[in-house]
PDB file of C-alpha atoms in Angstrom:
ATOM      1  CA  ILE R   1     196.395 227.323 205.703  1.00 83.00           C
ATOM      2  CA  LEU R   2     199.761 227.846 205.312  1.00 89.00           C
ATOM      3  CA  THR R   3     202.348 225.571 206.100  1.00 90.00           C
ATOM      4  CA  ALA R   4     205.661 225.933 204.814  1.00 89.00           C
ATOM      5  CA  ALA R   5     206.981 229.142 203.102  1.00 89.00           C
ATOM      6  CA  GLY R   6     209.582 226.772 200.701  1.00 85.00           C
ATOM      7  CA  ASP R   7     212.212 227.929 198.920  1.00 88.00           C
ATOM      8  CA  LYS R   8     210.821 231.690 197.768  1.00 89.00           C
ATOM      9  CA  LYS R   9     209.613 233.133 201.552  1.00 92.00           C
ATOM     10  CA  ILE R  10     210.575 236.196 199.652  1.00 92.00           C
ATOM     11  CA  GLN R  11     206.256 235.264 197.211  1.00 93.00           C
ATOM     12  CA  VAL R  12     205.395 233.976 199.679  1.00 92.00           C
ATOM     13  CA  ILE R  13     204.842 237.183 201.464  1.00 92.00           C
ATOM     14  CA  LYS R  14     204.061 238.812 199.372  1.00 92.00           C
ATOM     15  CA  VAL R  15     201.093 237.038 198.398  1.00 92.00           C
ATOM     16  CA  VAL R  16     200.362 236.887 202.355  1.00 92.00           C
ATOM     17  CA  ARG R  17     200.652 241.028 202.437  1.00 92.00           C
ATOM     18  CA  ALA R  18     199.018 241.677 199.222  1.00 92.00           C
ATOM     19  CA  ALA R  19     196.007 238.872 200.268  1.00 90.00           C
ATOM     20  CA  THR R  20     194.777 240.177 203.386  1.00 90.00           C
ATOM     21  CA  GLY R  21     196.024 243.789 203.701  1.00 91.00           C
ATOM     22  CA  LEU R  22     198.483 243.360 206.331  1.00 91.00           C
ATOM     23  CA  GLY R  23     201.661 245.256 206.878  1.00 92.00           C
ATOM     24  CA  LEU R  24     205.344 243.878 206.331  1.00 93.00           C
ATOM     25  CA  LYS R  25     206.461 243.044 209.345  1.00 94.00           C
ATOM     26  CA  GLU R  26     202.523 242.054 209.830  1.00 93.00           C
ATOM     27  CA  ALA R  27     202.580 239.717 207.283  1.00 92.00           C
ATOM     28  CA  LYS R  28     206.300 238.332 207.126  1.00 92.00           C
ATOM     29  CA  ALA R  29     205.714 237.254 210.567  1.00 92.00           C
ATOM     30  CA  VAL R  30     202.733 234.944 209.814  1.00 90.00           C
ATOM     31  CA  VAL R  31     204.881 233.390 207.317  1.00 91.00           C
ATOM     32  CA  ASP R  32     207.385 233.280 210.164  1.00 91.00           C
ATOM     33  CA  GLU R  33     204.891 231.132 211.871  1.00 87.00           C
ATOM     34  CA  ALA R  34     203.488 229.011 209.727  1.00 81.00           C
ATOM     35  CA  PRO R  35     201.995 225.964 210.119  1.00 90.00           C
ATOM     36  CA  GLY R  36     199.359 228.652 211.063  1.00 89.00           C
ATOM     37  CA  PRO R  37     196.719 230.999 209.119  1.00 90.00           C
ATOM     38  CA  VAL R  38     196.285 232.967 206.649  1.00 89.00           C
ATOM     39  CA  LYS R  39     192.991 234.303 206.479  1.00 88.00           C
ATOM     40  CA  GLU R  40     189.733 232.293 207.638  1.00 89.00           C
ATOM     41  CA  GLY R  41     186.125 232.620 207.071  1.00 90.00           C
ATOM     42  CA  ILE R  42     186.473 233.744 202.957  1.00 89.00           C
ATOM     43  CA  GLU R  43     184.787 231.898 200.987  1.00 91.00           C
ATOM     44  CA  ARG R  44     185.843 228.073 199.201  1.00 91.00           C
ATOM     45  CA  GLU R  45     186.094 229.634 195.527  1.00 92.00           C
ATOM     46  CA  GLU R  46     188.771 232.481 197.193  1.00 92.00           C
ATOM     47  CA  ALA R  47     189.883 229.991 199.123  1.00 91.00           C
ATOM     48  CA  GLU R  48     190.794 228.215 196.449  1.00 92.00           C
ATOM     49  CA  LYS R  49     192.164 231.073 194.048  1.00 93.00           C
ATOM     50  CA  LEU R  50     193.864 232.427 197.436  1.00 92.00           C
ATOM     51  CA  LYS R  51     196.106 228.651 197.648  1.00 91.00           C
ATOM     52  CA  ALA R  52     196.535 229.100 193.709  1.00 94.00           C
ATOM     53  CA  GLU R  53     198.894 232.754 194.367  1.00 93.00           C
ATOM     54  CA  ILE R  54     200.587 230.521 197.741  1.00 91.00           C
ATOM     55  CA  GLU R  55     201.514 227.691 196.446  1.00 92.00           C
ATOM     56  CA  GLU R  56     202.735 229.413 192.783  1.00 92.00           C
ATOM     57  CA  ALA R  57     204.752 231.282 194.655  1.00 92.00           C
ATOM     58  CA  GLY R  58     206.242 228.896 196.082  1.00 92.00           C
ATOM     59  CA  GLY R  59     204.903 228.272 199.395  1.00 91.00           C
ATOM     60  CA  ALA R  60     201.850 224.664 200.747  1.00 93.00           C
ATOM     61  CA  VAL R  61     198.201 225.044 201.564  1.00 91.00           C
ATOM     62  CA  GLU R  62     196.334 223.595 203.423  1.00 90.00           C
ATOM     63  CA  LEU R  63     192.516 224.328 202.874  1.00 89.00           C
ATOM     64  CA  LYS R  64     190.107 223.573 205.895  1.00 86.00           C
TER      65      LYS R  64
END
């Protein structure tokens, strides 16, 4: 769950876009609508990696 985009929204959009394969408009919508799921039904290891990437870009993430 992406809880907040933080100050570097563009960087977070890039990470979400790369992780999900969404287009720019769709990835921006996911980030704008935070809090909300980025990717569902993935392995814990992949989720941890995605969380680290989003947090590195400046976003806040919660795993469920």
